Tab-separated table of C-alpha atoms and ligand atoms in Angstrom:
chain	number	residue	atom	x	y	z
A	1	MET	CA	26.162	-32.954	-21.145
A	2	SER	CA	22.710	-33.617	-22.524
A	3	LEU	CA	22.147	-34.920	-26.015
A	4	THR	CA	18.718	-34.521	-27.629
A	5	TRP	CA	17.403	-36.594	-30.547
A	6	THR	CA	14.468	-35.915	-32.844
A	7	ALA	CA	12.598	-38.880	-34.273
A	8	ALA	CA	9.588	-39.434	-36.521
A	9	ARG	CA	7.631	-42.094	-38.359
A	10	SER	CA	9.625	-44.501	-40.524
A	11	SER	CA	8.334	-46.171	-43.663
A	12	GLY	CA	10.270	-49.405	-43.089
A	13	LEU	CA	13.581	-50.954	-42.051
A	14	HIS	CA	15.728	-52.876	-44.530
A	15	GLY	CA	19.175	-54.340	-44.904
A	16	LEU	CA	21.835	-56.631	-43.587
A	17	LEU	CA	22.934	-55.229	-40.240
A	18	ARG	CA	25.537	-55.901	-37.542
A	19	VAL	CA	25.350	-54.588	-34.000
A	20	PRO	CA	28.326	-53.973	-31.664
A	21	GLY	CA	29.778	-56.706	-29.454
A	22	ASP	CA	28.096	-58.093	-26.378
A	23	LYS	CA	28.559	-55.849	-23.337
A	24	SER	CA	28.489	-58.610	-20.718
A	25	ILE	CA	31.071	-60.735	-22.534
A	26	SER	CA	33.288	-57.710	-23.275
A	27	HIS	CA	33.555	-56.799	-19.563
A	28	ARG	CA	34.402	-60.406	-18.710
A	29	ALA	CA	36.953	-60.746	-21.529
A	30	ILE	CA	38.951	-57.863	-20.025
A	31	ILE	CA	38.649	-59.192	-16.466
A	32	PHE	CA	39.580	-62.805	-17.196
A	33	GLY	CA	42.156	-61.877	-19.836
A	34	ALA	CA	43.866	-59.752	-17.166
A	35	LEU	CA	43.823	-62.573	-14.587
A	36	ALA	CA	45.012	-65.211	-17.038
A	37	GLU	CA	48.534	-66.343	-17.756
A	38	GLY	CA	49.769	-65.454	-21.224
A	39	ARG	CA	48.106	-63.297	-23.813
A	40	THR	CA	44.408	-63.104	-24.611
A	41	HIS	CA	43.270	-61.877	-28.032
A	42	VAL	CA	39.795	-60.375	-27.998
A	43	SER	CA	37.849	-59.696	-31.184
A	44	GLY	CA	34.385	-58.136	-31.411
A	45	PHE	CA	35.068	-56.061	-28.255
A	46	LEU	CA	32.352	-53.500	-27.510
A	47	GLU	CA	33.858	-50.023	-27.938
A	48	GLY	CA	31.310	-48.666	-25.460
A	49	GLU	CA	31.896	-46.361	-22.523
A	50	ASP	CA	31.029	-49.071	-19.965
A	51	THR	CA	33.494	-51.640	-21.271
A	52	ARG	CA	36.200	-49.042	-21.902
A	53	ALA	CA	35.844	-47.994	-18.263
A	54	THR	CA	36.596	-51.574	-17.213
A	55	GLU	CA	39.555	-51.650	-19.601
A	56	ARG	CA	40.926	-48.388	-18.120
A	57	ILE	CA	40.574	-49.787	-14.605
A	58	PHE	CA	42.705	-52.820	-15.449
A	59	SER	CA	45.354	-50.541	-16.939
A	60	GLN	CA	45.349	-48.708	-13.588
A	61	LEU	CA	45.778	-52.094	-11.881
A	62	GLY	CA	48.944	-52.705	-13.886
A	63	VAL	CA	47.666	-54.745	-16.845
A	64	ARG	CA	48.991	-53.933	-20.330
A	65	ILE	CA	46.201	-53.900	-22.913
A	66	GLU	CA	46.888	-53.151	-26.574
A	67	THR	CA	44.400	-52.070	-29.243
A	68	PRO	CA	45.714	-53.426	-32.562
A	69	ASP	CA	42.531	-52.176	-34.224
A	70	ALA	CA	39.023	-51.097	-33.282
A	71	GLN	CA	37.085	-53.892	-31.538
A	72	SER	CA	40.281	-55.864	-30.905
A	73	ARG	CA	42.366	-56.074	-27.768
A	74	ILE	CA	45.489	-57.952	-26.765
A	75	ILE	CA	45.546	-58.377	-23.001
A	76	HIS	CA	48.854	-59.286	-21.375
A	77	GLY	CA	47.595	-61.339	-18.441
A	78	VAL	CA	49.311	-60.877	-15.078
A	79	GLY	CA	47.986	-64.061	-13.439
A	80	LEU	CA	45.752	-64.389	-10.422
A	81	HIS	CA	48.099	-62.563	-8.051
A	82	GLY	CA	49.663	-60.030	-10.413
A	83	LEU	CA	47.337	-57.025	-10.077
A	84	GLN	CA	48.849	-53.900	-8.516
A	85	ALA	CA	47.246	-51.248	-6.323
A	86	SER	CA	46.004	-48.067	-7.959
A	87	ALA	CA	46.644	-44.821	-6.106
A	88	ALA	CA	43.688	-43.203	-7.907
A	89	PRO	CA	40.043	-44.303	-7.538
A	90	LEU	CA	38.758	-46.770	-10.134
A	91	ASP	CA	35.960	-45.140	-12.136
A	92	CYS	CA	33.309	-47.595	-13.408
A	93	GLY	CA	31.312	-44.808	-15.096
A	94	ASN	CA	27.718	-45.922	-15.654
A	95	ALA	CA	28.465	-49.663	-15.442
A	96	GLY	CA	26.813	-51.786	-12.759
A	97	THR	CA	28.522	-54.847	-14.228
A	98	GLY	CA	31.954	-53.263	-13.884
A	99	MET	CA	31.402	-52.129	-10.309
A	100	ARG	CA	29.785	-55.297	-8.963
A	101	LEU	CA	32.213	-57.742	-10.581
A	102	LEU	CA	35.208	-55.666	-9.521
A	103	THR	CA	34.000	-55.526	-5.929
A	104	GLY	CA	34.172	-59.329	-5.844
A	105	LEU	CA	37.608	-59.445	-7.441
A	106	LEU	CA	39.155	-56.603	-5.447
A	107	CYS	CA	38.073	-57.847	-2.023
A	108	ALA	CA	40.352	-60.834	-2.657
A	109	GLN	CA	43.453	-58.720	-3.389
A	110	ALA	CA	46.287	-57.855	-1.027
A	111	PHE	CA	45.695	-54.093	-1.489
A	112	ASP	CA	42.881	-51.578	-0.931
A	113	SER	CA	40.882	-50.041	-3.791
A	114	VAL	CA	38.221	-47.371	-4.182
A	115	LEU	CA	35.460	-47.849	-6.764
A	116	ILE	CA	33.502	-44.832	-7.959
A	117	GLY	CA	30.808	-44.298	-10.604
A	118	ASP	CA	28.602	-41.652	-12.196
A	119	ALA	CA	25.473	-40.170	-10.581
A	120	SER	CA	23.253	-43.077	-11.709
A	121	LEU	CA	25.654	-45.820	-10.584
A	122	SER	CA	26.123	-44.047	-7.235
A	123	GLN	CA	22.387	-44.538	-6.578
A	124	ARG	CA	22.247	-48.231	-7.458
A	125	PRO	CA	22.050	-50.893	-4.724
A	126	MET	CA	25.387	-52.398	-3.724
A	127	ALA	CA	24.182	-54.144	-0.538
A	128	ARG	CA	23.410	-57.188	-2.682
A	129	VAL	CA	27.122	-57.731	-3.355
A	130	ILE	CA	28.539	-56.261	-0.144
A	131	ASN	CA	26.518	-58.515	2.182
A	132	LYS	CA	27.293	-61.701	0.266
A	133	LEU	CA	31.002	-60.912	-0.072
A	134	GLU	CA	31.183	-60.106	3.636
A	135	ALA	CA	29.767	-63.586	4.323
A	136	MET	CA	32.923	-64.900	2.595
A	137	GLY	CA	35.161	-62.716	4.741
A	138	GLY	CA	35.435	-59.690	2.447
A	139	ARG	CA	35.452	-56.171	3.893
A	140	ILE	CA	33.834	-53.306	2.002
A	141	SER	CA	32.901	-49.829	3.255
A	142	ALA	CA	30.266	-47.905	1.353
A	143	ARG	CA	28.569	-44.519	1.499
A	144	GLU	CA	25.566	-44.507	3.828
A	145	GLY	CA	22.832	-46.781	2.455
A	146	ASN	CA	25.385	-49.112	0.853
A	147	PHE	CA	25.976	-46.931	-2.177
A	148	ALA	CA	29.185	-46.148	-4.112
A	149	PRO	CA	31.875	-44.948	-3.635
A	150	LEU	CA	32.987	-48.329	-2.312
A	151	HIS	CA	36.179	-48.732	-0.346
A	152	VAL	CA	37.258	-52.341	-0.847
A	153	HIS	CA	39.701	-53.438	1.866
A	154	GLY	CA	42.308	-55.887	0.663
A	155	GLY	CA	44.344	-58.380	2.673
A	156	GLN	CA	41.333	-60.372	3.920
A	157	TYR	CA	41.192	-64.140	4.215
A	158	LEU	CA	38.278	-65.392	2.086
A	159	ARG	CA	36.604	-68.653	3.003
A	160	PRO	CA	34.666	-70.948	0.675
A	161	VAL	CA	30.897	-70.765	1.085
A	162	GLU	CA	27.610	-72.379	0.179
A	163	ILE	CA	25.555	-69.353	-0.668
A	164	ASP	CA	22.464	-68.258	-2.604
A	165	THR	CA	22.646	-64.966	-4.468
A	166	GLY	CA	19.205	-64.066	-3.092
A	167	VAL	CA	18.291	-62.158	-6.250
A	168	ALA	CA	18.342	-63.283	-9.896
A	169	SER	CA	21.470	-61.307	-10.773
A	170	ALA	CA	24.388	-62.424	-12.928
A	171	GLN	CA	26.370	-59.528	-11.489
A	172	VAL	CA	26.004	-60.757	-7.900
A	173	LYS	CA	26.744	-64.337	-8.965
A	174	SER	CA	29.834	-63.220	-10.884
A	175	ALA	CA	31.137	-61.119	-7.967
A	176	LEU	CA	30.892	-64.227	-5.764
A	177	LEU	CA	32.610	-66.400	-8.384
A	178	LEU	CA	35.489	-63.942	-8.682
A	179	ALA	CA	35.940	-63.914	-4.904
A	180	ALA	CA	35.579	-67.727	-4.721
A	181	MET	CA	38.581	-68.104	-7.050
A	182	TYR	CA	40.726	-66.850	-4.166
A	183	ALA	CA	39.075	-68.887	-1.372
A	184	GLU	CA	40.728	-72.125	-0.251
A	185	GLY	CA	38.386	-75.011	-1.054
A	186	GLU	CA	35.089	-75.466	-2.845
A	187	SER	CA	32.224	-72.957	-2.940
A	188	VAL	CA	28.693	-73.717	-4.082
A	189	ILE	CA	26.711	-70.795	-5.445
A	190	THR	CA	23.010	-71.043	-6.227
A	191	GLU	CA	20.534	-68.495	-7.606
A	192	PRO	CA	16.773	-68.173	-7.243
A	193	ARG	CA	16.449	-68.178	-11.062
A	194	PRO	CA	19.168	-68.988	-13.575
A	195	THR	CA	20.875	-65.930	-15.067
A	196	ARG	CA	23.394	-65.417	-17.874
A	197	ASP	CA	26.318	-67.811	-17.433
A	198	TYR	CA	29.137	-66.006	-19.260
A	199	THR	CA	31.380	-65.871	-16.186
A	200	GLU	CA	31.139	-69.619	-15.618
A	201	ALA	CA	31.618	-70.374	-19.323
A	202	MET	CA	34.664	-68.135	-19.679
A	203	MET	CA	36.323	-69.511	-16.536
A	204	LYS	CA	35.769	-73.052	-17.734
A	205	SER	CA	37.087	-72.355	-21.235
A	206	MET	CA	40.225	-70.832	-19.682
A	207	GLY	CA	40.826	-73.979	-17.637
A	208	TRP	CA	39.429	-73.133	-14.165
A	209	PRO	CA	38.026	-76.008	-12.055
A	210	ILE	CA	34.322	-75.164	-12.169
A	211	SER	CA	31.172	-77.132	-12.947
A	212	TYR	CA	27.719	-75.676	-13.414
A	213	SER	CA	24.141	-76.250	-14.430
A	214	PRO	CA	21.421	-73.568	-14.646
A	215	GLY	CA	21.160	-71.886	-11.225
A	216	ARG	CA	23.921	-73.891	-9.463
A	217	ILE	CA	27.719	-73.642	-9.629
A	218	ARG	CA	30.535	-75.493	-7.873
A	219	ILE	CA	33.881	-73.757	-8.001
A	220	ARG	CA	37.259	-74.517	-6.425
A	221	GLY	CA	39.657	-71.822	-5.321
A	222	GLY	CA	43.287	-71.747	-6.309
A	223	GLY	CA	43.321	-72.651	-10.010
A	224	ARG	CA	44.927	-71.021	-13.045
A	225	LEU	CA	43.439	-69.321	-16.079
A	226	GLN	CA	45.079	-69.760	-19.448
A	227	GLY	CA	44.874	-66.889	-21.932
A	228	GLY	CA	43.603	-67.567	-25.458
A	229	ASP	CA	41.263	-66.227	-28.126
A	230	ILE	CA	37.873	-64.737	-27.290
A	231	GLY	CA	35.523	-63.878	-30.183
A	232	ILE	CA	32.598	-61.785	-28.979
A	233	PRO	CA	29.269	-61.992	-30.865
A	234	GLY	CA	26.845	-59.095	-31.441
A	235	ASP	CA	24.818	-58.071	-28.374
A	236	ILE	CA	21.242	-59.360	-28.483
A	237	SER	CA	20.247	-56.523	-26.142
A	238	SER	CA	21.308	-54.019	-28.824
A	239	ALA	CA	19.790	-56.128	-31.595
A	240	ALA	CA	16.462	-56.092	-29.700
A	241	PHE	CA	15.810	-52.443	-30.662
A	242	LEU	CA	16.182	-53.215	-34.366
A	243	ILE	CA	14.259	-56.490	-34.087
A	244	THR	CA	11.312	-54.779	-32.410
A	245	ALA	CA	11.416	-51.820	-34.791
A	246	ALA	CA	11.338	-54.172	-37.805
A	247	LEU	CA	8.388	-56.114	-36.381
A	248	LEU	CA	6.447	-52.919	-35.687
A	249	ILE	CA	7.106	-50.841	-38.821
A	250	PRO	CA	5.081	-51.949	-41.868
A	251	GLY	CA	7.166	-52.992	-44.867
A	252	SER	CA	10.264	-53.892	-42.813
A	253	ASP	CA	12.506	-56.840	-43.605
A	254	ILE	CA	15.966	-56.987	-41.999
A	255	THR	CA	18.709	-59.522	-41.348
A	256	LEU	CA	20.971	-59.233	-38.326
A	257	GLU	CA	24.283	-61.053	-38.530
A	258	ASN	CA	26.348	-62.720	-35.817
A	259	ILE	CA	24.080	-62.305	-32.774
A	260	GLY	CA	24.786	-64.117	-29.495
A	261	VAL	CA	21.819	-66.390	-28.759
A	262	ASN	CA	22.759	-67.858	-25.378
A	263	PRO	CA	19.455	-69.251	-24.017
A	264	ARG	CA	19.786	-67.043	-20.916
A	265	ARG	CA	19.495	-63.998	-23.217
A	266	THR	CA	16.825	-64.942	-25.743
A	267	GLY	CA	13.726	-64.274	-23.620
A	268	ILE	CA	12.928	-61.289	-25.848
A	269	LEU	CA	12.775	-63.497	-28.966
A	270	GLN	CA	10.378	-65.860	-27.205
A	271	ALA	CA	8.203	-62.991	-25.951
A	272	LEU	CA	7.986	-61.324	-29.364
A	273	ARG	CA	7.202	-64.646	-31.028
A	274	LEU	CA	4.396	-65.244	-28.530
A	275	MET	CA	3.020	-61.885	-29.715
A	276	GLY	CA	3.074	-63.140	-33.307
A	277	GLY	CA	6.449	-61.746	-34.387
A	278	GLN	CA	8.087	-63.453	-37.355
A	279	ILE	CA	11.687	-63.976	-36.266
A	280	GLU	CA	13.730	-66.575	-38.057
A	281	VAL	CA	16.909	-67.795	-36.358
A	282	PHE	CA	19.239	-69.409	-38.878
A	283	ASN	CA	22.869	-70.213	-39.572
A	284	GLU	CA	23.207	-71.325	-35.937
A	285	ARG	CA	26.796	-72.039	-34.977
A	286	GLU	CA	29.188	-71.967	-32.038
A	287	GLN	CA	31.822	-69.325	-31.492
A	288	GLY	CA	34.209	-69.873	-28.585
A	289	GLY	CA	31.634	-72.058	-26.840
A	290	GLU	CA	28.805	-69.497	-27.252
A	291	PRO	CA	25.804	-70.079	-29.557
A	292	VAL	CA	25.648	-67.487	-32.327
A	293	ALA	CA	23.137	-67.092	-35.188
A	294	ASP	CA	21.776	-64.741	-37.849
A	295	LEU	CA	18.232	-63.435	-37.485
A	296	LYS	CA	15.693	-62.481	-40.146
A	297	ILE	CA	12.826	-60.264	-39.060
A	298	ARG	CA	9.761	-59.183	-41.028
A	299	HIS	CA	6.990	-56.778	-40.104
A	300	SER	CA	4.274	-58.660	-38.196
A	301	ALA	CA	0.932	-57.714	-36.648
A	302	LEU	CA	1.591	-58.103	-32.905
A	303	LYS	CA	-0.999	-59.229	-30.358
A	304	ALA	CA	-0.999	-58.653	-26.603
A	305	ILE	CA	0.215	-61.428	-24.283
A	306	GLU	CA	0.517	-62.242	-20.630
A	307	LEU	CA	4.304	-62.320	-20.356
A	308	PRO	CA	5.412	-65.576	-18.657
A	309	GLU	CA	7.261	-64.445	-15.515
A	310	SER	CA	9.882	-67.139	-16.073
A	311	LEU	CA	11.056	-65.252	-19.186
A	312	VAL	CA	11.851	-62.039	-17.299
A	313	PRO	CA	15.435	-62.865	-16.147
A	314	ASP	CA	16.232	-63.977	-19.724
A	315	MET	CA	15.116	-60.586	-21.127
A	316	ILE	CA	15.829	-58.312	-18.175
A	317	ASP	CA	17.454	-55.575	-20.273
A	318	GLU	CA	14.871	-55.913	-23.062
A	319	CYS	CA	11.793	-55.151	-20.942
A	320	PRO	CA	11.710	-51.459	-21.980
A	321	ILE	CA	11.592	-52.298	-25.694
A	322	PHE	CA	9.089	-55.079	-24.981
A	323	PHE	CA	6.834	-52.423	-23.403
A	324	VAL	CA	7.030	-50.447	-26.665
A	325	ALA	CA	5.916	-53.544	-28.583
A	326	ALA	CA	3.025	-53.951	-26.115
A	327	ALA	CA	1.992	-50.297	-26.539
A	328	LEU	CA	1.593	-50.893	-30.284
A	329	ALA	CA	0.108	-54.417	-30.155
A	330	GLU	CA	-3.570	-55.294	-30.340
A	331	GLY	CA	-5.028	-55.831	-26.850
A	332	THR	CA	-3.798	-55.584	-23.269
A	333	THR	CA	-0.419	-56.987	-22.202
A	334	ASP	CA	0.371	-57.887	-18.587
A	335	ALA	CA	3.897	-58.331	-17.301
A	336	SER	CA	4.884	-59.022	-13.699
A	337	GLY	CA	7.971	-60.021	-11.713
A	338	LEU	CA	9.627	-56.786	-12.845
A	339	ALA	CA	10.907	-55.357	-9.519
A	340	GLU	CA	14.546	-55.464	-10.719
A	341	LEU	CA	13.717	-52.900	-13.413
A	342	ARG	CA	13.362	-50.280	-10.663
A	343	VAL	CA	17.105	-50.489	-9.869
A	344	LYS	CA	18.643	-50.382	-13.342
A	345	GLU	CA	20.375	-47.339	-14.922
A	346	SER	CA	17.077	-45.549	-14.189
A	347	ASP	CA	13.828	-46.774	-12.630
A	348	ARG	CA	12.843	-48.389	-15.918
A	349	ILE	CA	9.211	-48.955	-14.977
A	350	ALA	CA	8.761	-45.276	-14.079
A	351	SER	CA	10.757	-44.026	-17.104
A	352	MET	CA	8.753	-46.165	-19.548
A	353	VAL	CA	5.337	-45.567	-17.994
A	354	THR	CA	5.823	-41.772	-17.991
A	355	GLY	CA	7.112	-41.694	-21.568
A	356	LEU	CA	4.509	-44.068	-23.004
A	357	ARG	CA	1.711	-42.076	-21.343
A	358	ALA	CA	3.141	-38.878	-22.866
A	359	MET	CA	2.828	-40.588	-26.275
A	360	GLY	CA	-0.813	-41.460	-25.594
A	361	ALA	CA	-0.571	-45.081	-24.400
A	362	LEU	CA	-2.782	-46.565	-21.697
A	363	VAL	CA	-0.418	-47.904	-19.042
A	364	GLU	CA	-0.828	-48.967	-15.409
A	365	GLU	CA	1.952	-49.892	-12.996
A	366	THR	CA	2.396	-51.517	-9.597
A	367	PRO	CA	5.751	-51.795	-7.785
A	368	ASP	CA	6.642	-54.859	-9.887
A	369	SER	CA	4.253	-55.061	-12.826
A	370	VAL	CA	2.831	-53.170	-15.784
A	371	THR	CA	-0.367	-53.426	-17.810
A	372	ILE	CA	-0.192	-51.868	-21.262
A	373	THR	CA	-3.084	-51.496	-23.713
A	374	GLY	CA	-1.922	-51.170	-27.290
A	375	GLY	CA	-3.141	-48.403	-29.581
A	376	HIS	CA	-2.105	-45.309	-31.469
A	377	LEU	CA	0.992	-43.364	-30.300
A	378	HIS	CA	1.657	-39.709	-31.016
A	379	GLY	CA	4.878	-37.695	-30.854
A	380	ALA	CA	5.879	-36.202	-27.489
A	381	VAL	CA	8.750	-34.781	-25.482
A	382	ILE	CA	10.458	-37.665	-23.664
A	383	GLN	CA	13.047	-37.711	-20.870
A	384	SER	CA	15.419	-40.657	-21.212
A	385	HIS	CA	16.810	-40.106	-17.688
A	386	HIS	CA	20.338	-40.643	-19.068
A	387	ASP	CA	19.422	-44.327	-19.501
A	388	HIS	CA	20.661	-45.800	-22.811
A	389	ARG	CA	17.926	-48.404	-23.108
A	390	ILE	CA	15.149	-45.898	-22.383
A	391	ALA	CA	16.486	-43.562	-25.092
A	392	MET	CA	16.677	-46.334	-27.708
A	393	SER	CA	13.253	-47.736	-26.747
A	394	PHE	CA	11.573	-44.376	-27.344
A	395	ALA	CA	13.567	-43.840	-30.547
A	396	VAL	CA	11.818	-47.012	-31.781
A	397	ALA	CA	8.388	-45.980	-30.424
A	398	ALA	CA	8.710	-42.682	-32.304
A	399	GLN	CA	9.113	-44.576	-35.610
A	400	CYS	CA	5.521	-45.763	-35.204
A	401	ALA	CA	4.004	-42.521	-33.867
A	402	SER	CA	2.281	-39.658	-35.621
A	403	GLY	CA	4.176	-36.342	-35.453
A	404	GLU	CA	7.653	-35.656	-34.137
A	405	THR	CA	9.217	-36.898	-30.890
A	406	LEU	CA	11.919	-35.058	-28.986
A	407	LEU	CA	14.121	-37.334	-26.856
A	408	HIS	CA	16.208	-35.719	-24.123
A	409	ASP	CA	19.269	-37.088	-22.274
A	410	CYS	CA	20.415	-39.597	-24.909
A	411	ASP	CA	24.130	-39.194	-24.140
A	412	ASN	CA	24.520	-42.576	-22.408
A	413	VAL	CA	23.544	-44.571	-25.502
A	414	ALA	CA	27.307	-44.731	-26.141
A	415	THR	CA	27.695	-46.885	-23.006
A	416	SER	CA	26.294	-49.923	-24.821
A	417	PHE	CA	25.530	-49.052	-28.460
A	418	PRO	CA	28.067	-46.696	-30.021
A	419	GLY	CA	26.938	-45.799	-33.550
A	420	PHE	CA	23.254	-46.479	-32.847
A	421	VAL	CA	21.981	-43.360	-34.648
A	422	ASP	CA	24.048	-44.015	-37.798
A	423	LEU	CA	23.056	-47.685	-37.938
A	424	ALA	CA	19.384	-46.911	-37.269
A	425	GLN	CA	19.372	-44.240	-39.997
A	426	SER	CA	21.053	-46.548	-42.508
A	427	ALA	CA	18.347	-49.147	-41.842
A	428	GLY	CA	15.548	-46.609	-42.401
A	429	MET	CA	14.774	-45.120	-38.990
A	430	ILE	CA	13.969	-41.398	-38.918
A	431	LEU	CA	16.294	-40.232	-36.160
A	432	GLU	CA	18.899	-37.515	-35.730
B	1	S3P	C1	24.622	-58.130	-16.525
B	1	S3P	C2	23.613	-58.596	-15.707
B	1	S3P	C3	22.295	-57.958	-15.598
B	1	S3P	C4	22.041	-56.981	-16.740
B	1	S3P	C5	23.243	-56.103	-17.039
B	1	S3P	C6	24.437	-56.961	-17.394
B	1	S3P	C7	25.912	-58.841	-16.532
B	1	S3P	O1	22.253	-57.231	-14.393
B	1	S3P	O2	20.926	-56.179	-16.452
B	1	S3P	O3	22.976	-55.219	-18.092
B	1	S3P	O4	26.741	-58.585	-17.434
B	1	S3P	O5	26.153	-59.668	-15.642
B	1	S3P	P1	21.788	-57.896	-12.995
B	1	S3P	O6	22.828	-58.853	-12.582
B	1	S3P	O7	21.670	-56.753	-12.047
B	1	S3P	O8	20.461	-58.545	-13.307
């Protein structure tokens, strides 16, 4: 399947908008709701292909999940030891989060499991979780090169560890936390740079013995999780496309409601503000322990910056759209510390550099950095490489370009942002 979009210059974005629920929290709501005792009510669930894949997997593992209405789930938790073996492989689709977190959880079960994914996920590095989980006593066989399919061998004794994730990855950290729940005794997990802490926060709110500060977690094995209510805010990674579009397109003025603004996710707001973007964060509140706010964004003349490397982990999924902002800003933007972008749903440095050059931008790359000189963009034919965030980034770039842009391989946008085209059109983007 290959979906193609056409896009052209917009004359401004307007309105009060809501984006779908946060992808990271939605995956975790299913996982921890399933492992909890009692029922968990989830609202704001992301009806995306990635999170539905995780939901399907837990149904295969014997968990009853009801859908009272769209974006709501009732999960009938089976407790820490209540999952059942699935005879069929567990298909994570395009979702790195699903596959990596499940590897950690499944290596602590009494039964074997097989995790599979689509062509992109089958090329993404799994050694980062396999090696660390094996240090705890887990046993995982992979295709040559440590790629999926993964055969996760159950029935292993897991020991508590003091371990560093080695890479700034919330997925690796979360896989270790899920395994550490089943180890006897206390584990200490550290990371080279703090990453999103939704796993820790959700475990704590459900009553697990865990304490954490940025980059360091202490967790005890052998606790209980208590089901409850989980309200999921809008995904700032999805909001980032509309925020950047509104900053770039003259005449724009939009308000985004109910966006999750966990400090480990707001790097993109800081970066765009450094460029001169007018982004007002207001109506700040807490929802289920997570900071949530409304955002008002007005068109702003953006200037190039040197992106502080410390911001990168806090905007890891927003780098592609940040590159679009840089390609339309005044001056030359430098960004480094970007090596992780090479192992996302596509090689996001290569995908962005090729596409931006096709639209006329001046871009240089090294293995872990880019230099982008802002200027005029023109329409072009763009390959999205079946990567949702590449497709949406170029849909925004096309709103500021002369002529028409043809975007190929946009099918996977439904993994994280179902309804993107309709919402973008209603706000004033020229996209179909
Ligand atoms: C995620 C962590 C990040 C991010 C991904 C979601 C998560 O991946 O890119 O979209 O939910 O834990 P890494 O852990 O590979 O940085």
